Amino acid sequence: MGLELYLDLLSQPCRAIYIFAKKNRIPFEMRTVELLKGQHLSDAFAQVNPLKKVPALKDGDFTLAESVAILLYLTRKYKVADHWYPQDLQACARVDEYLAWQHTTLRRSCLRALWHKVMFPVFLGEPVSPEMLATTLAELDVTLQLLEDKFLQNKAFLIGPHVSLADLVAITELMHPVGAGCQVFEGRPKLAAWCRRVEAAVGEDLFQEAHEVILKAKDSPPADPTIKQKLMPAVLAMIQ
């Protein structure tokens, strides 16, 4: 059996891996794990990833969890173009710096924006107070400013003149609040121009394909009560 990727394109790190593999013509079999049906919590999926999270990778008898680890594995195994994860020591360190920073900052802010604005009220039928939503969106705004000031600055991409894993991970995160209807790029011309450059670098068709699910998040049907009960503890832990 060749490379298998366990993904749900509702998930931002899954989208990053999907785009990366497709863009670099890495052959893989996609195994869809539907998060909103709780398939990641099944005993069958736990055989692939005991953490019960997507993405996950299976390459023969080798299994791997965590999106950054998977991206780096694919980078090294398939010897992709250097700009994705540069051999230059300092450029590589900049990619590592961003990947280390985003876990508890941009990812958290984007997840909370999606769930507080759309998924709690629409999918789970749970109201979110205006005060909570306002706080969440204010936190997102602060994080977006950090992304611009610390990482993007006046460069074409987050690390320099070429697209890297950092850009791919960042843009897939930002599409979460975009899918929730947030005007992420309004009043942020540098960030908007960067987004267009990243989309062009990976290919507009591939970018749109990968984000089709998240851009329809607002249309999610209400969760079945049994699924809701199963998902709620994991969702609450995820967005803390």
JSON list of C-alpha atoms in Angstrom, two decimals:
[
{"chain": "A", "resi": 1, "resn": "MET", "atom": "CA", "xyz": [0.00, 0.00, 0.00]},
{"chain": "A", "resi": 2, "resn": "GLY", "atom": "CA", "xyz": [1.32, 3.44, -0.91]},
{"chain": "A", "resi": 3, "resn": "LEU", "atom": "CA", "xyz": [0.95, 6.73, 0.88]},
{"chain": "A", "resi": 4, "resn": "GLU", "atom": "CA", "xyz": [-2.42, 7.30, 2.57]},
{"chain": "A", "resi": 5, "resn": "LEU", "atom": "CA", "xyz": [-3.54, 10.67, 3.96]},
{"chain": "A", "resi": 6, "resn": "TYR", "atom": "CA", "xyz": [-6.44, 10.79, 6.39]},
{"chain": "A", "resi": 7, "resn": "LEU", "atom": "CA", "xyz": [-8.03, 14.18, 5.93]},
{"chain": "A", "resi": 8, "resn": "ASP", "atom": "CA", "xyz": [-11.14, 16.30, 6.22]},
{"chain": "A", "resi": 9, "resn": "LEU", "atom": "CA", "xyz": [-10.89, 19.53, 4.24]},
{"chain": "A", "resi": 10, "resn": "LEU", "atom": "CA", "xyz": [-13.00, 21.25, 6.87]},
{"chain": "A", "resi": 11, "resn": "SER", "atom": "CA", "xyz": [-9.77, 21.16, 8.91]},
{"chain": "A", "resi": 12, "resn": "GLN", "atom": "CA", "xyz": [-7.21, 23.85, 8.20]},
{"chain": "A", "resi": 13, "resn": "PRO", "atom": "CA", "xyz": [-4.06, 21.67, 8.67]},
{"chain": "A", "resi": 14, "resn": "CYS", "atom": "CA", "xyz": [-5.67, 19.02, 6.46]},
{"chain": "A", "resi": 15, "resn": "ARG", "atom": "CA", "xyz": [-6.10, 21.64, 3.75]},
{"chain": "A", "resi": 16, "resn": "ALA", "atom": "CA", "xyz": [-2.43, 22.62, 4.04]},
{"chain": "A", "resi": 17, "resn": "ILE", "atom": "CA", "xyz": [-1.33, 19.00, 3.58]},
{"chain": "A", "resi": 18, "resn": "TYR", "atom": "CA", "xyz": [-3.77, 18.41, 0.73]},
{"chain": "A", "resi": 19, "resn": "ILE", "atom": "CA", "xyz": [-2.59, 21.50, -1.17]},
{"chain": "A", "resi": 20, "resn": "PHE", "atom": "CA", "xyz": [1.07, 20.68, -0.52]},
{"chain": "A", "resi": 21, "resn": "ALA", "atom": "CA", "xyz": [0.76, 17.09, -1.74]},
{"chain": "A", "resi": 22, "resn": "LYS", "atom": "CA", "xyz": [-1.27, 18.02, -4.81]},
{"chain": "A", "resi": 23, "resn": "LYS", "atom": "CA", "xyz": [0.94, 20.99, -5.73]},
{"chain": "A", "resi": 24, "resn": "ASN", "atom": "CA", "xyz": [4.07, 18.84, -5.51]},
{"chain": "A", "resi": 25, "resn": "ARG", "atom": "CA", "xyz": [2.47, 15.92, -7.38]},
{"chain": "A", "resi": 26, "resn": "ILE", "atom": "CA", "xyz": [2.97, 13.56, -4.47]},
{"chain": "A", "resi": 27, "resn": "PRO", "atom": "CA", "xyz": [0.95, 10.41, -5.16]},
{"chain": "A", "resi": 28, "resn": "PHE", "atom": "CA", "xyz": [-1.41, 9.57, -2.31]},
{"chain": "A", "resi": 29, "resn": "GLU", "atom": "CA", "xyz": [-4.70, 7.90, -1.51]},
{"chain": "A", "resi": 30, "resn": "MET", "atom": "CA", "xyz": [-7.07, 10.22, 0.32]},
{"chain": "A", "resi": 31, "resn": "ARG", "atom": "CA", "xyz": [-8.99, 8.66, 3.20]},
{"chain": "A", "resi": 32, "resn": "THR", "atom": "CA", "xyz": [-11.74, 11.06, 4.17]},
{"chain": "A", "resi": 33, "resn": "VAL", "atom": "CA", "xyz": [-12.50, 11.24, 7.90]},
{"chain": "A", "resi": 34, "resn": "GLU", "atom": "CA", "xyz": [-15.64, 13.31, 8.43]},
{"chain": "A", "resi": 35, "resn": "LEU", "atom": "CA", "xyz": [-15.16, 15.40, 11.56]},
{"chain": "A", "resi": 36, "resn": "LEU", "atom": "CA", "xyz": [-18.74, 16.61, 11.80]},
{"chain": "A", "resi": 37, "resn": "LYS", "atom": "CA", "xyz": [-19.90, 12.98, 11.89]},
{"chain": "A", "resi": 38, "resn": "GLY", "atom": "CA", "xyz": [-17.41, 12.13, 14.63]},
{"chain": "A", "resi": 39, "resn": "GLN", "atom": "CA", "xyz": [-15.53, 9.63, 12.48]},
{"chain": "A", "resi": 40, "resn": "HIS", "atom": "CA", "xyz": [-12.21, 10.73, 14.01]},
{"chain": "A", "resi": 41, "resn": "LEU", "atom": "CA", "xyz": [-13.43, 9.46, 17.38]},
{"chain": "A", "resi": 42, "resn": "SER", "atom": "CA", "xyz": [-14.06, 5.92, 16.15]},
{"chain": "A", "resi": 43, "resn": "ASP", "atom": "CA", "xyz": [-12.08, 2.89, 17.28]},
{"chain": "A", "resi": 44, "resn": "ALA", "atom": "CA", "xyz": [-11.26, 2.14, 13.65]},
{"chain": "A", "resi": 45, "resn": "PHE", "atom": "CA", "xyz": [-9.56, 5.51, 13.15]},
{"chain": "A", "resi": 46, "resn": "ALA", "atom": "CA", "xyz": [-7.77, 5.17, 16.49]},
{"chain": "A", "resi": 47, "resn": "GLN", "atom": "CA", "xyz": [-5.85, 2.28, 14.92]},
{"chain": "A", "resi": 48, "resn": "VAL", "atom": "CA", "xyz": [-4.32, 4.84, 12.54]},
{"chain": "A", "resi": 49, "resn": "ASN", "atom": "CA", "xyz": [-4.01, 7.71, 14.99]},
{"chain": "A", "resi": 50, "resn": "PRO", "atom": "CA", "xyz": [-4.54, 6.99, 18.69]},
{"chain": "A", "resi": 51, "resn": "LEU", "atom": "CA", "xyz": [-4.80, 10.77, 19.24]},
{"chain": "A", "resi": 52, "resn": "LYS", "atom": "CA", "xyz": [-8.07, 10.62, 17.25]},
{"chain": "A", "resi": 53, "resn": "LYS", "atom": "CA", "xyz": [-7.27, 13.73, 15.25]},
{"chain": "A", "resi": 54, "resn": "VAL", "atom": "CA", "xyz": [-6.78, 14.56, 11.60]},
{"chain": "A", "resi": 55, "resn": "PRO", "atom": "CA", "xyz": [-4.59, 14.85, 9.67]},
{"chain": "A", "resi": 56, "resn": "ALA", "atom": "CA", "xyz": [-2.86, 11.50, 9.85]},
{"chain": "A", "resi": 57, "resn": "LEU", "atom": "CA", "xyz": [-0.46, 9.76, 7.50]},
{"chain": "A", "resi": 58, "resn": "LYS", "atom": "CA", "xyz": [0.10, 6.09, 6.77]},
{"chain": "A", "resi": 59, "resn": "ASP", "atom": "CA", "xyz": [3.05, 5.08, 4.59]},
{"chain": "A", "resi": 60, "resn": "GLY", "atom": "CA", "xyz": [3.21, 1.31, 4.49]},
{"chain": "A", "resi": 61, "resn": "ASP", "atom": "CA", "xyz": [3.54, 0.23, 8.11]},
{"chain": "A", "resi": 62, "resn": "PHE", "atom": "CA", "xyz": [4.57, 3.73, 9.23]},
{"chain": "A", "resi": 63, "resn": "THR", "atom": "CA", "xyz": [1.96, 6.06, 10.71]},
{"chain": "A", "resi": 64, "resn": "LEU", "atom": "CA", "xyz": [2.36, 9.69, 11.66]},
{"chain": "A", "resi": 65, "resn": "ALA", "atom": "CA", "xyz": [0.21, 12.32, 13.37]},
{"chain": "A", "resi": 66, "resn": "GLU", "atom": "CA", "xyz": [0.46, 16.12, 13.68]},
{"chain": "A", "resi": 67, "resn": "SER", "atom": "CA", "xyz": [0.30, 18.35, 10.62]},
{"chain": "A", "resi": 68, "resn": "VAL", "atom": "CA", "xyz": [3.74, 19.96, 10.89]},
{"chain": "A", "resi": 69, "resn": "ALA", "atom": "CA", "xyz": [5.41, 16.57, 11.30]},
{"chain": "A", "resi": 70, "resn": "ILE", "atom": "CA", "xyz": [3.50, 15.29, 8.25]},
{"chain": "A", "resi": 71, "resn": "LEU", "atom": "CA", "xyz": [4.45, 18.30, 6.12]},
{"chain": "A", "resi": 72, "resn": "LEU", "atom": "CA", "xyz": [8.12, 17.89, 7.04]},
{"chain": "A", "resi": 73, "resn": "TYR", "atom": "CA", "xyz": [7.99, 14.15, 6.36]},
{"chain": "A", "resi": 74, "resn": "LEU", "atom": "CA", "xyz": [6.57, 14.78, 2.88]},
{"chain": "A", "resi": 75, "resn": "THR", "atom": "CA", "xyz": [9.12, 17.54, 2.26]},
{"chain": "A", "resi": 76, "resn": "ARG", "atom": "CA", "xyz": [12.03, 15.26, 3.09]},
{"chain": "A", "resi": 77, "resn": "LYS", "atom": "CA", "xyz": [10.78, 12.06, 1.49]},
{"chain": "A", "resi": 78, "resn": "TYR", "atom": "CA", "xyz": [9.78, 13.59, -1.82]},
{"chain": "A", "resi": 79, "resn": "LYS", "atom": "CA", "xyz": [12.59, 16.15, -2.05]},
{"chain": "A", "resi": 80, "resn": "VAL", "atom": "CA", "xyz": [10.32, 19.02, -3.06]},
{"chain": "A", "resi": 81, "resn": "ALA", "atom": "CA", "xyz": [11.56, 22.42, -4.24]},
{"chain": "A", "resi": 82, "resn": "ASP", "atom": "CA", "xyz": [13.83, 24.09, -1.71]},
{"chain": "A", "resi": 83, "resn": "HIS", "atom": "CA", "xyz": [11.64, 27.16, -1.20]},
{"chain": "A", "resi": 84, "resn": "TRP", "atom": "CA", "xyz": [9.06, 25.15, 0.75]},
{"chain": "A", "resi": 85, "resn": "TYR", "atom": "CA", "xyz": [11.50, 24.38, 3.56]},
{"chain": "A", "resi": 86, "resn": "PRO", "atom": "CA", "xyz": [14.86, 25.98, 2.71]},
{"chain": "A", "resi": 87, "resn": "GLN", "atom": "CA", "xyz": [18.21, 24.35, 3.35]},
{"chain": "A", "resi": 88, "resn": "ASP", "atom": "CA", "xyz": [19.63, 27.75, 4.23]},
{"chain": "A", "resi": 89, "resn": "LEU", "atom": "CA", "xyz": [19.99, 27.69, 8.03]},
{"chain": "A", "resi": 90, "resn": "GLN", "atom": "CA", "xyz": [18.41, 31.05, 8.80]},
{"chain": "A", "resi": 91, "resn": "ALA", "atom": "CA", "xyz": [15.63, 30.82, 6.22]},
{"chain": "A", "resi": 92, "resn": "CYS", "atom": "CA", "xyz": [14.74, 27.37, 7.56]},
{"chain": "A", "resi": 93, "resn": "ALA", "atom": "CA", "xyz": [14.77, 28.75, 11.10]},
{"chain": "A", "resi": 94, "resn": "ARG", "atom": "CA", "xyz": [12.27, 31.42, 10.04]},
{"chain": "A", "resi": 95, "resn": "VAL", "atom": "CA", "xyz": [9.90, 28.74, 8.77]},
{"chain": "A", "resi": 96, "resn": "ASP", "atom": "CA", "xyz": [10.35, 26.83, 12.03]},
{"chain": "A", "resi": 97, "resn": "GLU", "atom": "CA", "xyz": [9.73, 30.03, 14.00]},
{"chain": "A", "resi": 98, "resn": "TYR", "atom": "CA", "xyz": [6.41, 30.62, 12.28]},
{"chain": "A", "resi": 99, "resn": "LEU", "atom": "CA", "xyz": [5.30, 26.99, 12.57]},
{"chain": "A", "resi": 100, "resn": "ALA", "atom": "CA", "xyz": [6.10, 27.03, 16.29]},
{"chain": "A", "resi": 101, "resn": "TRP", "atom": "CA", "xyz": [4.27, 30.35, 16.84]},
{"chain": "A", "resi": 102, "resn": "GLN", "atom": "CA", "xyz": [1.04, 29.65, 14.98]},
{"chain": "A", "resi": 103, "resn": "HIS", "atom": "CA", "xyz": [-0.20, 26.69, 17.04]},
{"chain": "A", "resi": 104, "resn": "THR", "atom": "CA", "xyz": [-1.37, 28.71, 20.03]},
{"chain": "A", "resi": 105, "resn": "THR", "atom": "CA", "xyz": [-1.97, 32.04, 18.31]},
{"chain": "A", "resi": 106, "resn": "LEU", "atom": "CA", "xyz": [-3.32, 32.21, 14.76]},
{"chain": "A", "resi": 107, "resn": "ARG", "atom": "CA", "xyz": [-4.77, 28.68, 14.86]},
{"chain": "A", "resi": 108, "resn": "ARG", "atom": "CA", "xyz": [-6.57, 29.33, 18.13]},
{"chain": "A", "resi": 109, "resn": "SER", "atom": "CA", "xyz": [-7.93, 32.69, 16.99]},
{"chain": "A", "resi": 110, "resn": "CYS", "atom": "CA", "xyz": [-9.15, 31.35, 13.64]},
{"chain": "A", "resi": 111, "resn": "LEU", "atom": "CA", "xyz": [-10.75, 28.27, 15.19]},
{"chain": "A", "resi": 112, "resn": "ARG", "atom": "CA", "xyz": [-12.58, 30.33, 17.78]},
{"chain": "A", "resi": 113, "resn": "ALA", "atom": "CA", "xyz": [-13.83, 32.76, 15.14]},
{"chain": "A", "resi": 114, "resn": "LEU", "atom": "CA", "xyz": [-15.29, 29.94, 13.05]},
{"chain": "A", "resi": 115, "resn": "TRP", "atom": "CA", "xyz": [-16.92, 28.13, 15.95]},
{"chain": "A", "resi": 116, "resn": "HIS", "atom": "CA", "xyz": [-18.23, 31.17, 17.81]},
{"chain": "A", "resi": 117, "resn": "LYS", "atom": "CA", "xyz": [-19.58, 32.87, 14.68]},
{"chain": "A", "resi": 118, "resn": "VAL", "atom": "CA", "xyz": [-20.94, 29.86, 12.76]},
{"chain": "A", "resi": 119, "resn": "MET", "atom": "CA", "xyz": [-20.45, 26.34, 14.06]},
{"chain": "A", "resi": 120, "resn": "PHE", "atom": "CA", "xyz": [-21.86, 26.76, 17.58]},
{"chain": "A", "resi": 121, "resn": "PRO", "atom": "CA", "xyz": [-25.05, 28.58, 16.56]},
{"chain": "A", "resi": 122, "resn": "VAL", "atom": "CA", "xyz": [-25.62, 26.91, 13.18]},
{"chain": "A", "resi": 123, "resn": "PHE", "atom": "CA", "xyz": [-24.24, 23.37, 13.53]},
{"chain": "A", "resi": 124, "resn": "LEU", "atom": "CA", "xyz": [-24.57, 22.71, 17.25]},
{"chain": "A", "resi": 125, "resn": "GLY", "atom": "CA", "xyz": [-27.55, 24.98, 17.92]},
{"chain": "A", "resi": 126, "resn": "GLU", "atom": "CA", "xyz": [-25.74, 26.60, 20.84]},
{"chain": "A", "resi": 127, "resn": "PRO", "atom": "CA", "xyz": [-26.06, 30.40, 21.19]},
{"chain": "A", "resi": 128, "resn": "VAL", "atom": "CA", "xyz": [-22.94, 32.52, 21.56]},
{"chain": "A", "resi": 129, "resn": "SER", "atom": "CA", "xyz": [-23.33, 35.80, 23.41]},
{"chain": "A", "resi": 130, "resn": "PRO", "atom": "CA", "xyz": [-22.55, 39.03, 21.52]},
{"chain": "A", "resi": 131, "resn": "GLU", "atom": "CA", "xyz": [-19.91, 39.78, 24.15]},
{"chain": "A", "resi": 132, "resn": "MET", "atom": "CA", "xyz": [-18.15, 36.45, 23.60]},
{"chain": "A", "resi": 133, "resn": "LEU", "atom": "CA", "xyz": [-18.23, 36.88, 19.83]},
{"chain": "A", "resi": 134, "resn": "ALA", "atom": "CA", "xyz": [-16.90, 40.44, 20.09]},
{"chain": "A", "resi": 135, "resn": "THR", "atom": "CA", "xyz": [-14.04, 39.27, 22.32]},
{"chain": "A", "resi": 136, "resn": "THR", "atom": "CA", "xyz": [-13.20, 36.44, 19.91]},
{"chain": "A", "resi": 137, "resn": "LEU", "atom": "CA", "xyz": [-13.12, 38.75, 16.88]},
{"chain": "A", "resi": 138, "resn": "ALA", "atom": "CA", "xyz": [-11.02, 41.31, 18.77]},
{"chain": "A", "resi": 139, "resn": "GLU", "atom": "CA", "xyz": [-8.50, 38.57, 19.60]},
{"chain": "A", "resi": 140, "resn": "LEU", "atom": "CA", "xyz": [-8.41, 37.59, 15.94]},
{"chain": "A", "resi": 141, "resn": "ASP", "atom": "CA", "xyz": [-7.71, 41.19, 14.95]},
{"chain": "A", "resi": 142, "resn": "VAL", "atom": "CA", "xyz": [-4.77, 41.38, 17.37]},
{"chain": "A", "resi": 143, "resn": "THR", "atom": "CA", "xyz": [-3.34, 38.13, 16.00]},
{"chain": "A", "resi": 144, "resn": "LEU", "atom": "CA", "xyz": [-3.71, 39.30, 12.41]},
{"chain": "A", "resi": 145, "resn": "GLN", "atom": "CA", "xyz": [-1.75, 42.42, 13.29]},
{"chain": "A", "resi": 146, "resn": "LEU", "atom": "CA", "xyz": [1.01, 40.27, 14.77]},
{"chain": "A", "resi": 147, "resn": "LEU", "atom": "CA", "xyz": [1.07, 38.19, 11.60]},
{"chain": "A", "resi": 148, "resn": "GLU", "atom": "CA", "xyz": [1.56, 41.34, 9.54]},
{"chain": "A", "resi": 149, "resn": "ASP", "atom": "CA", "xyz": [4.01, 43.14, 11.81]},
{"chain": "A", "resi": 150, "resn": "LYS", "atom": "CA", "xyz": [6.21, 40.25, 12.92]},
{"chain": "A", "resi": 151, "resn": "PHE", "atom": "CA", "xyz": [6.14, 37.84, 10.00]},
{"chain": "A", "resi": 152, "resn": "LEU", "atom": "CA", "xyz": [4.94, 39.43, 6.76]},
{"chain": "A", "resi": 153, "resn": "GLN", "atom": "CA", "xyz": [6.33, 42.93, 7.22]},
{"chain": "A", "resi": 154, "resn": "ASN", "atom": "CA", "xyz": [7.08, 44.24, 3.72]},
{"chain": "A", "resi": 155, "resn": "LYS", "atom": "CA", "xyz": [8.05, 40.91, 2.16]},
{"chain": "A", "resi": 156, "resn": "ALA", "atom": "CA", "xyz": [6.29, 39.08, -0.67]},
{"chain": "A", "resi": 157, "resn": "PHE", "atom": "CA", "xyz": [5.85, 36.01, 1.54]},
{"chain": "A", "resi": 158, "resn": "LEU", "atom": "CA", "xyz": [6.25, 35.32, 5.25]},
{"chain": "A", "resi": 159, "resn": "ILE", "atom": "CA", "xyz": [9.86, 34.16, 4.97]},
{"chain": "A", "resi": 160, "resn": "GLY", "atom": "CA", "xyz": [11.08, 36.11, 1.96]},
{"chain": "A", "resi": 161, "resn": "PRO", "atom": "CA", "xyz": [10.62, 36.26, -1.81]},
{"chain": "A", "resi": 162, "resn": "HIS", "atom": "CA", "xyz": [9.25, 32.73, -2.23]},
{"chain": "A", "resi": 163, "resn": "VAL", "atom": "CA", "xyz": [6.29, 30.79, -0.88]},
{"chain": "A", "resi": 164, "resn": "SER", "atom": "CA", "xyz": [7.07, 28.36, 1.95]},
{"chain": "A", "resi": 165, "resn": "LEU", "atom": "CA", "xyz": [5.34, 25.97, 4.32]},
{"chain": "A", "resi": 166, "resn": "ALA", "atom": "CA", "xyz": [4.78, 28.96, 6.60]},
{"chain": "A", "resi": 167, "resn": "ASP", "atom": "CA", "xyz": [2.60, 30.69, 4.01]},
{"chain": "A", "resi": 168, "resn": "LEU", "atom": "CA", "xyz": [0.63, 27.53, 3.27]},
{"chain": "A", "resi": 169, "resn": "VAL", "atom": "CA", "xyz": [-0.09, 26.87, 6.93]},
{"chain": "A", "resi": 170, "resn": "ALA", "atom": "CA", "xyz": [-1.01, 30.53, 7.51]},
{"chain": "A", "resi": 171, "resn": "ILE", "atom": "CA", "xyz": [-3.38, 30.95, 4.57]},
{"chain": "A", "resi": 172, "resn": "THR", "atom": "CA", "xyz": [-5.31, 27.77, 5.35]},
{"chain": "A", "resi": 173, "resn": "GLU", "atom": "CA", "xyz": [-5.79, 29.06, 8.91]},
{"chain": "A", "resi": 174, "resn": "LEU", "atom": "CA", "xyz": [-7.12, 32.41, 7.69]},
{"chain": "A", "resi": 175, "resn": "MET", "atom": "CA", "xyz": [-9.69, 30.73, 5.48]},
{"chain": "A", "resi": 176, "resn": "HIS", "atom": "CA", "xyz": [-11.45, 29.52, 8.66]},
{"chain": "A", "resi": 177, "resn": "PRO", "atom": "CA", "xyz": [-12.72, 32.99, 9.62]},
{"chain": "A", "resi": 178, "resn": "VAL", "atom": "CA", "xyz": [-13.24, 33.80, 5.93]},
{"chain": "A", "resi": 179, "resn": "GLY", "atom": "CA", "xyz": [-15.55, 30.77, 5.80]},
{"chain": "A", "resi": 180, "resn": "ALA", "atom": "CA", "xyz": [-17.38, 32.18, 8.82]},
{"chain": "A", "resi": 181, "resn": "GLY", "atom": "CA", "xyz": [-18.01, 35.43, 6.96]},
{"chain": "A", "resi": 182, "resn": "CYS", "atom": "CA", "xyz": [-15.32, 37.50, 8.69]},
{"chain": "A", "resi": 183, "resn": "GLN", "atom": "CA", "xyz": [-13.80, 40.28, 6.59]},
{"chain": "A", "resi": 184, "resn": "VAL", "atom": "CA", "xyz": [-10.26, 39.21, 7.41]},
{"chain": "A", "resi": 185, "resn": "PHE", "atom": "CA", "xyz": [-8.56, 41.25, 4.69]},
{"chain": "A", "resi": 186, "resn": "GLU", "atom": "CA", "xyz": [-10.66, 44.39, 4.95]},
{"chain": "A", "resi": 187, "resn": "GLY", "atom": "CA", "xyz": [-8.43, 47.33, 5.81]},
{"chain": "A", "resi": 188, "resn": "ARG", "atom": "CA", "xyz": [-5.35, 45.11, 5.49]},
{"chain": "A", "resi": 189, "resn": "PRO", "atom": "CA", "xyz": [-4.03, 45.69, 1.95]},
{"chain": "A", "resi": 190, "resn": "LYS", "atom": "CA", "xyz": [-0.66, 44.03, 2.63]},
{"chain": "A", "resi": 191, "resn": "LEU", "atom": "CA", "xyz": [-2.31, 40.91, 3.96]},
{"chain": "A", "resi": 192, "resn": "ALA", "atom": "CA", "xyz": [-4.80, 40.87, 1.07]},
{"chain": "A", "resi": 193, "resn": "ALA", "atom": "CA", "xyz": [-1.98, 41.17, -1.50]},
{"chain": "A", "resi": 194, "resn": "TRP", "atom": "CA", "xyz": [-0.06, 38.39, 0.26]},
{"chain": "A", "resi": 195, "resn": "CYS", "atom": "CA", "xyz": [-3.14, 36.16, 0.12]},
{"chain": "A", "resi": 196, "resn": "ARG", "atom": "CA", "xyz": [-3.41, 36.70, -3.63]},
{"chain": "A", "resi": 197, "resn": "ARG", "atom": "CA", "xyz": [0.27, 35.83, -4.06]},
{"chain": "A", "resi": 198, "resn": "VAL", "atom": "CA", "xyz": [-0.07, 32.61, -2.07]},
{"chain": "A", "resi": 199, "resn": "GLU", "atom": "CA", "xyz": [-3.16, 31.61, -4.03]},
{"chain": "A", "resi": 200, "resn": "ALA", "atom": "CA", "xyz": [-1.31, 32.27, -7.30]},
{"chain": "A", "resi": 201, "resn": "ALA", "atom": "CA", "xyz": [1.74, 30.32, -6.10]},
{"chain": "A", "resi": 202, "resn": "VAL", "atom": "CA", "xyz": [-0.25, 27.16, -5.32]},
{"chain": "A", "resi": 203, "resn": "GLY", "atom": "CA", "xyz": [-2.68, 27.61, -8.22]},
{"chain": "A", "resi": 204, "resn": "GLU", "atom": "CA", "xyz": [-6.12, 29.19, -8.10]},
{"chain": "A", "resi": 205, "resn": "ASP", "atom": "CA", "xyz": [-8.00, 26.02, -9.02]},
{"chain": "A", "resi": 206, "resn": "LEU", "atom": "CA", "xyz": [-6.26, 23.93, -6.35]},
{"chain": "A", "resi": 207, "resn": "PHE", "atom": "CA", "xyz": [-6.74, 26.68, -3.77]},
{"chain": "A", "resi": 208, "resn": "GLN", "atom": "CA", "xyz": [-10.46, 26.90, -4.47]},
{"chain": "A", "resi": 209, "resn": "GLU", "atom": "CA", "xyz": [-10.84, 23.10, -4.52]},
{"chain": "A", "resi": 210, "resn": "ALA", "atom": "CA", "xyz": [-9.20, 22.78, -1.11]},
{"chain": "A", "resi": 211, "resn": "HIS", "atom": "CA", "xyz": [-11.38, 25.51, 0.42]},
{"chain": "A", "resi": 212, "resn": "GLU", "atom": "CA", "xyz": [-14.73, 24.56, -1.09]},
{"chain": "A", "resi": 213, "resn": "VAL", "atom": "CA", "xyz": [-15.87, 22.84, 2.13]},
{"chain": "A", "resi": 214, "resn": "ILE", "atom": "CA", "xyz": [-14.92, 25.61, 4.54]},
{"chain": "A", "resi": 215, "resn": "LEU", "atom": "CA", "xyz": [-16.47, 28.29, 2.34]},
{"chain": "A", "resi": 216, "resn": "LYS", "atom": "CA", "xyz": [-19.80, 26.45, 2.72]},
{"chain": "A", "resi": 217, "resn": "ALA", "atom": "CA", "xyz": [-19.50, 26.09, 6.51]},
{"chain": "A", "resi": 218, "resn": "LYS", "atom": "CA", "xyz": [-22.32, 28.58, 7.05]},
{"chain": "A", "resi": 219, "resn": "ASP", "atom": "CA", "xyz": [-24.65, 26.14, 5.28]},
{"chain": "A", "resi": 220, "resn": "SER", "atom": "CA", "xyz": [-23.91, 23.21, 7.60]},
{"chain": "A", "resi": 221, "resn": "PRO", "atom": "CA", "xyz": [-27.10, 21.33, 8.60]},
{"chain": "A", "resi": 222, "resn": "PRO", "atom": "CA", "xyz": [-27.77, 21.03, 12.35]},
{"chain": "A", "resi": 223, "resn": "ALA", "atom": "CA", "xyz": [-25.96, 18.21, 14.08]},
{"chain": "A", "resi": 224, "resn": "ASP", "atom": "CA", "xyz": [-27.79, 15.05, 15.04]},
{"chain": "A", "resi": 225, "resn": "PRO", "atom": "CA", "xyz": [-28.25, 15.11, 18.88]},
{"chain": "A", "resi": 226, "resn": "THR", "atom": "CA", "xyz": [-26.17, 11.96, 19.28]},
{"chain": "A", "resi": 227, "resn": "ILE", "atom": "CA", "xyz": [-23.33, 13.41, 17.21]},
{"chain": "A", "resi": 228, "resn": "LYS", "atom": "CA", "xyz": [-23.58, 16.69, 19.12]},
{"chain": "A", "resi": 229, "resn": "GLN", "atom": "CA", "xyz": [-23.20, 14.88, 22.44]},
{"chain": "A", "resi": 230, "resn": "LYS", "atom": "CA", "xyz": [-20.20, 12.99, 21.10]},
{"chain": "A", "resi": 231, "resn": "LEU", "atom": "CA", "xyz": [-18.48, 16.06, 19.62]},
{"chain": "A", "resi": 232, "resn": "MET", "atom": "CA", "xyz": [-19.10, 18.66, 22.31]},
{"chain": "A", "resi": 233, "resn": "PRO", "atom": "CA", "xyz": [-16.29, 17.71, 24.75]},
{"chain": "A", "resi": 234, "resn": "ALA", "atom": "CA", "xyz": [-13.70, 17.61, 21.95]},
{"chain": "A", "resi": 235, "resn": "VAL", "atom": "CA", "xyz": [-14.91, 20.90, 20.47]},
{"chain": "A", "resi": 236, "resn": "LEU", "atom": "CA", "xyz": [-14.81, 22.69, 23.82]},
{"chain": "A", "resi": 237, "resn": "ALA", "atom": "CA", "xyz": [-11.29, 21.38, 24.49]},
{"chain": "A", "resi": 238, "resn": "MET", "atom": "CA", "xyz": [-10.16, 22.42, 20.99]},
{"chain": "A", "resi": 239, "resn": "ILE", "atom": "CA", "xyz": [-11.23, 26.07, 21.23]},
{"chain": "A", "resi": 240, "resn": "GLN", "atom": "CA", "xyz": [-10.21, 26.85, 24.80]}
]
